[in-house]
Structures are given as structure tokens and as C-alpha cells.
Short mmCIF file of C-alpha atoms in Angstrom, two decimals:
data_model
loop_
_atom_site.label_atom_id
_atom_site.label_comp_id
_atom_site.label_asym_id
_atom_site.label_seq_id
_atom_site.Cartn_x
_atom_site.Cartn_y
_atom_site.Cartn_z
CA UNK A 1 5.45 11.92 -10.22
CA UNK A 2 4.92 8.59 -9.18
CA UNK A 3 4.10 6.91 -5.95
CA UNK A 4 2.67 3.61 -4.50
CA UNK A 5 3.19 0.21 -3.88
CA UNK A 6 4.09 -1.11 -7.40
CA UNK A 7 7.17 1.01 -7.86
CA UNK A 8 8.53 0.10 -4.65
CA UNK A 9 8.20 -3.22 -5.80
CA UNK A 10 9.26 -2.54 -9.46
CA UNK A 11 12.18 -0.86 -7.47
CA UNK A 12 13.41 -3.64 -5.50
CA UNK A 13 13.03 -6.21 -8.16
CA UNK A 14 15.42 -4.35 -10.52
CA UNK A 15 17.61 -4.52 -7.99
CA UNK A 16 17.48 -8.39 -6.95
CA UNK A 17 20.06 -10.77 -7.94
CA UNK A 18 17.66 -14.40 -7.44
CA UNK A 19 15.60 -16.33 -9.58
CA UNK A 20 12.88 -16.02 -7.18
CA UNK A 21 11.05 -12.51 -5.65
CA UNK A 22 8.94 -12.72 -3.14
CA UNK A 23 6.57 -9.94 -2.06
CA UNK A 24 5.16 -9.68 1.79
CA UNK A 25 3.06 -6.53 2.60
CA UNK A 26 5.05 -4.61 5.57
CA UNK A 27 1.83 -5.21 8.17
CA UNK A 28 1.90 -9.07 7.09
CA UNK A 29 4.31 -11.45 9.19
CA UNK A 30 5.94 -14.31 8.02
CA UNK A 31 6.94 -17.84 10.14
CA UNK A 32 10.51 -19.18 10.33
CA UNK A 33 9.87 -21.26 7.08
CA UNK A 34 8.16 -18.75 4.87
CA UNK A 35 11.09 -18.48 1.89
CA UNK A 36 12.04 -22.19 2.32
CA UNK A 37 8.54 -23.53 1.50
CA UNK A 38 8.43 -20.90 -1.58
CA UNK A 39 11.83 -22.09 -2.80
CA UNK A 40 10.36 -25.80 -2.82
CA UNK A 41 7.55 -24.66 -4.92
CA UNK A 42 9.56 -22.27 -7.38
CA UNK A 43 9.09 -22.86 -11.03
CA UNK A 44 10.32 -20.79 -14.36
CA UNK A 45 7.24 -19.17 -15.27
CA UNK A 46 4.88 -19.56 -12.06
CA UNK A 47 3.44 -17.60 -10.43
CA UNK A 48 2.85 -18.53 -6.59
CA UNK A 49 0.04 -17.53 -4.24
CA UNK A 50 0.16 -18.33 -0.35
CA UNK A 51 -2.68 -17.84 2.02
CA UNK A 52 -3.03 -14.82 4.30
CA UNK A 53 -4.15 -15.31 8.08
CA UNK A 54 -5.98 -11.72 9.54
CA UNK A 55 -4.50 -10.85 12.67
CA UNK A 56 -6.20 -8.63 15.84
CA UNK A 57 -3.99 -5.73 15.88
CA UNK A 58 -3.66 -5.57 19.90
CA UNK A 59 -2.88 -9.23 20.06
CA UNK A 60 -1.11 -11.29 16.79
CA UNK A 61 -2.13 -14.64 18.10
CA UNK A 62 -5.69 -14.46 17.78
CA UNK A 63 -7.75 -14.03 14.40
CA UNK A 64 -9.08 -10.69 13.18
CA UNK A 65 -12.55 -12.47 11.78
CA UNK A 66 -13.46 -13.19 8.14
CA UNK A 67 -12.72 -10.81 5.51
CA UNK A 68 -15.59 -8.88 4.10
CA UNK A 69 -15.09 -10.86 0.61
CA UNK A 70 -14.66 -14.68 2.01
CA UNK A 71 -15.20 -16.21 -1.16
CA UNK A 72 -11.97 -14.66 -2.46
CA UNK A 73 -10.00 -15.72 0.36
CA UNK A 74 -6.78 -18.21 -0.50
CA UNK A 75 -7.92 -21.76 -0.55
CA UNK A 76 -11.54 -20.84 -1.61
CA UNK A 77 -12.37 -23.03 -4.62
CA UNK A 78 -13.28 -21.40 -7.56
CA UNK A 79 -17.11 -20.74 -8.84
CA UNK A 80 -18.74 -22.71 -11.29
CA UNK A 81 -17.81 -22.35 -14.75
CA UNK A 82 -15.07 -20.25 -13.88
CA UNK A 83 -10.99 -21.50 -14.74
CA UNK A 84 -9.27 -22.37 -11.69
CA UNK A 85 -6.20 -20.61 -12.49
CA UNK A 86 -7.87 -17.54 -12.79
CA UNK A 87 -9.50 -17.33 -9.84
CA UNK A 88 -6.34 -18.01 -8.05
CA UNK A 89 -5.04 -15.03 -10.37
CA UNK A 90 -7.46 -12.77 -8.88
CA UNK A 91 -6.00 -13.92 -5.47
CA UNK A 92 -2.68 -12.37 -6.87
CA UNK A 93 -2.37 -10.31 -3.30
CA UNK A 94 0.84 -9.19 -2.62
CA UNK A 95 0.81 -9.58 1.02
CA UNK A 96 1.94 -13.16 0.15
CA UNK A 97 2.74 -13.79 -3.03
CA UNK A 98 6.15 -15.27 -5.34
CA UNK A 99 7.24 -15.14 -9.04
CA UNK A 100 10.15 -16.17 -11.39
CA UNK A 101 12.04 -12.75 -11.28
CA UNK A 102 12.72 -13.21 -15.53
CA UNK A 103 9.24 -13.50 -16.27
CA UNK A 104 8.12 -10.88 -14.15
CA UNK A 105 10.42 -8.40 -15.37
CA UNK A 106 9.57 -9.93 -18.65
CA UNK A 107 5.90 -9.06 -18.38
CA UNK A 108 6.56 -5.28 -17.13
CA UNK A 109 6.37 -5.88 -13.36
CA UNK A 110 3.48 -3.88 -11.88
CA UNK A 111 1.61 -0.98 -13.96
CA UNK A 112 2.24 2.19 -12.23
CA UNK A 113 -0.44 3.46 -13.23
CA UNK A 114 -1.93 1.86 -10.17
CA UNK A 115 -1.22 4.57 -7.53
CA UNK A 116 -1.07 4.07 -4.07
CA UNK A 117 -1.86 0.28 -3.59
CA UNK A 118 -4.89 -1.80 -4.66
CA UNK A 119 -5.52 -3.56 -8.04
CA UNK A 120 -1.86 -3.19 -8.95
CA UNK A 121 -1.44 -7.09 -7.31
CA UNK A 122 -4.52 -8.34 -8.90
CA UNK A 123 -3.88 -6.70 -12.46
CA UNK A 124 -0.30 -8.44 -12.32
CA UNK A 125 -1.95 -11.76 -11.34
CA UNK A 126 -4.53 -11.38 -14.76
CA UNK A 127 -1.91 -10.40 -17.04
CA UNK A 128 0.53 -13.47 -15.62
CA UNK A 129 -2.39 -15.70 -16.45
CA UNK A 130 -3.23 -14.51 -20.26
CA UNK A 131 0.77 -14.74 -20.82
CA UNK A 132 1.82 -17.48 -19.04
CA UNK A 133 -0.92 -19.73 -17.39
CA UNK A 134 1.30 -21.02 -14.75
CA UNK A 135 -0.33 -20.07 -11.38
CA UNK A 136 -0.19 -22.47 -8.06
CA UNK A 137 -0.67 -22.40 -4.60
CA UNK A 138 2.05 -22.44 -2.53
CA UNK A 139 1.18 -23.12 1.87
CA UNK A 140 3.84 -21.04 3.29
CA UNK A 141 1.28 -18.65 5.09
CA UNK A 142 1.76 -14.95 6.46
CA UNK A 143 -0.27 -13.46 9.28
CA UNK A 144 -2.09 -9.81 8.07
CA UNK A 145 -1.93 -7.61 11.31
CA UNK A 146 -5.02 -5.31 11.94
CA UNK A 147 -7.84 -4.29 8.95
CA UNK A 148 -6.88 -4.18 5.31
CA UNK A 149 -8.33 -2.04 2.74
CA UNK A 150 -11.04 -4.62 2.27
CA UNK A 151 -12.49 -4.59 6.01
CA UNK A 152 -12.81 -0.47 5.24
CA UNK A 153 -14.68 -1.01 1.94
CA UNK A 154 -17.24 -4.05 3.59
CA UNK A 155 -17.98 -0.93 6.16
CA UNK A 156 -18.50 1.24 3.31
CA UNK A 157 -15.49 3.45 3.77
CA UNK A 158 -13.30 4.96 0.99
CA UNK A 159 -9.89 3.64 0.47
CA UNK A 160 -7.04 3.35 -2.06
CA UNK A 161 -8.28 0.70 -4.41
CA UNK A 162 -9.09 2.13 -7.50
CA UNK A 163 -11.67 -1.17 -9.38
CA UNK A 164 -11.78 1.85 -12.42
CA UNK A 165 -8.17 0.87 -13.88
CA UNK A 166 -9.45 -3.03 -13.71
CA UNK A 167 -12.65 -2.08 -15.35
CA UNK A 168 -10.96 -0.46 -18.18
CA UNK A 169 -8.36 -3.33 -18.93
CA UNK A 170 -11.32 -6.14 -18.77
CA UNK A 171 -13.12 -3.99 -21.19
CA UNK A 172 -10.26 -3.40 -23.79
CA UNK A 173 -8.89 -6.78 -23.90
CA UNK A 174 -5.84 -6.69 -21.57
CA UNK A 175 -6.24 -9.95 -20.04
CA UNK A 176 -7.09 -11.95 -23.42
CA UNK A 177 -4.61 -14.47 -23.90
CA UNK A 178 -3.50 -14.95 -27.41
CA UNK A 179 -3.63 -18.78 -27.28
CA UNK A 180 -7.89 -18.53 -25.91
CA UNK A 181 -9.77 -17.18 -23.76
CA UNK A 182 -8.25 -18.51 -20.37
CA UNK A 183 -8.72 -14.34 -18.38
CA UNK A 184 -11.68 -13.60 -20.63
CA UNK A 185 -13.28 -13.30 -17.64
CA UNK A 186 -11.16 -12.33 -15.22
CA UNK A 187 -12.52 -9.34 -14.17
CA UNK A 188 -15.50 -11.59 -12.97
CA UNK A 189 -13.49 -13.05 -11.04
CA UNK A 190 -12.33 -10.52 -9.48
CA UNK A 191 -15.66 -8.67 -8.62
CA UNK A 192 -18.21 -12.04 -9.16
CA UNK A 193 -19.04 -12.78 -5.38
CA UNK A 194 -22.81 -13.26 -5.25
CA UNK A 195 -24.50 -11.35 -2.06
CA UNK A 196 -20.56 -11.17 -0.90
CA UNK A 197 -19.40 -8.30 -2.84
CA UNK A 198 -22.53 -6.64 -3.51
CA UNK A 199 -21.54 -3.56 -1.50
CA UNK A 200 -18.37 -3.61 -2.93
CA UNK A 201 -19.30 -3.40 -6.37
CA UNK A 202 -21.74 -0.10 -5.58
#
């Protein structure tokens, strides 16, 4: 009685024989040199975040526009007073993103109780952090064809990401790392945008 994006993904990375997954959304495209630039960056324990490009649906060569939340988009620097590594954890989008399959597996993979998709990505990225601190950027980019759940919520539309499951696990302590306080605040991270994300928080 489960569905959604992270057991698909659980499902293919029990089955994977490398040292490396990678995870591309199926409306993101990726260049000729996509897996060679994530192989260079691979490291036991890391996780790795590439950037994601927004495409126009009717024609892939030309940008889409900003998305609705352009403070969280890869590359962005993090706010003040706020740990680099975990704002690049709450960049943890799957549409571009690569771990060490042993630690993944290691940590659980995704929590299926994130149905559908949304949060699942960034919960993984906040729980990588408090465990294992290893986060970097890695500039093999993907292209994102057409509107993502994000453009829908900016217009005030309803879509599959659930911020309740997030809200919970900042409040019990899920993200608390046992060696400080490095995802204390993750959750801010994830919804801390200024004027940005005001109409997403509502």
C-alpha cells in the first residue's frame, strides 16, 4: 500500500551493483557527460548535488524562467548564519542528485512515508547531513523540462509536496546530529526564504 517516488528509488537501488547511484527525475535531461563528471566527484560517504536548468516545455533549448523559490536554487549561497552544508542539504532534489550506494542504503534510503513525491529528496538530504556531513556540489547539470511542483505552488496551486512530514521531523529531533547541532536548523533552511517563500509557507 505504498506508492511514490522514494520506493521506486528504494527499488532500483536494491537492485544496483555500483558504488555510485545516481538519481535524474524522468522530465529532467541529462548532457553526454552527466555520469562521467559525477564519477570524478564520487566520494565514500558524500553526498552530491548538481544544478538543475528549467526548460520551456514546447522548446528544450530555451529557459523556462526563475523558479518561484530562487534563493534555493543550486549554486545560491547560503543565508547568513546558516551552515553551508545544510543549505546545500536542503537542495537534496532528486532531479539531479548522487550518493555512495553503502551509505545510502546504510541510512534507510528514502522514508516511504513520503507518498507521491516531494520532501522525500529533501528529508534524505537532512538526515545525510546529521549522519554524515559530507555534502558537495558536483557541475554536471540536467535540464528540467516544463513546470515542477514548485512553479504550481508560487501560483498557489495544490500539489504533491506534503511540508507536514518535514515539520514533524524538525520538531522531534530527526535531523540532530549526535556529534552537534550541524541540521538543527534545517528545516529553516528548507522553508527560510524571506519575501521568497512567503506564499509557500501559507
Amino acid at each position: 500500500d505504498r506508492f511514490g517516488a522514494a520506493l521506486a528509488r528504494n527499488v532500483g537501488a536494491r537492485f544496483a551493483r555500483g558504488e555510485l547511484l545516481l538519481f535524474l527525475d524522468a522530465d529532467c535531461l541529462a548532457g553526454p557527460d552527466h555520469v562521467a563528471g559525477f564519477v570524478r566527484a564520487f566520494a565514500p560517504e558524500t553526498l552530491l548535488v548538481g544544478p538543475i536548468d528549467y526548460a520551456d516545455a514546447d522548446d528544450w533549448t530555451k529557459p523556462a524562467g526563475l523558479d518561484p523559490r530562487p534563493a534555493f536554487a543550486p549554486g545560491a549561497a547560503a543565508p547568513p548564519g546558516l551552515d553551508p552544508r545544510v543549505w546545500l542539504a536542503s537542495q537534496c532534489w532528486t532531479g539531479n542528485v548522487g550518493v555512495d550506494r553503502r551509505a545510502f542504503r546504510a541510512l534507510g534510503g528514502f522514508d516511504l512515508g513520503f507518498l507521491g513525491a516531494g520532501g522525500e529528496d529533501v528529508d534524505l538530504g537532512f538526515r545525510w547531513a546529521a549522519r554524515y556531513g559530507k555534502i558537495a556540489r558536483v557541475a554536471s547539470r540536467v535540464r528540467h523540462v516544463g513546470e515542477t511542483a514548485a512553479f504550481a505552488h508560487g501560483r498557489g496551486e495544490p500539489g504533491p509536496l506534503d511540508r507536514s512530514r518535514l515539520d514533524a521531523a524538525v520538531a522531534d529531533g530527526r535531523y540532530a546530529a549526535p556529534h552537534g547541532a550541524l541540521v538543527a536548523n534545517g528545516g529553516e533552511a528548507w522553508f527560510r526564504d524571506g519575501e521568497n517563500t512567503r506564499g509557500l509557507r501559507d
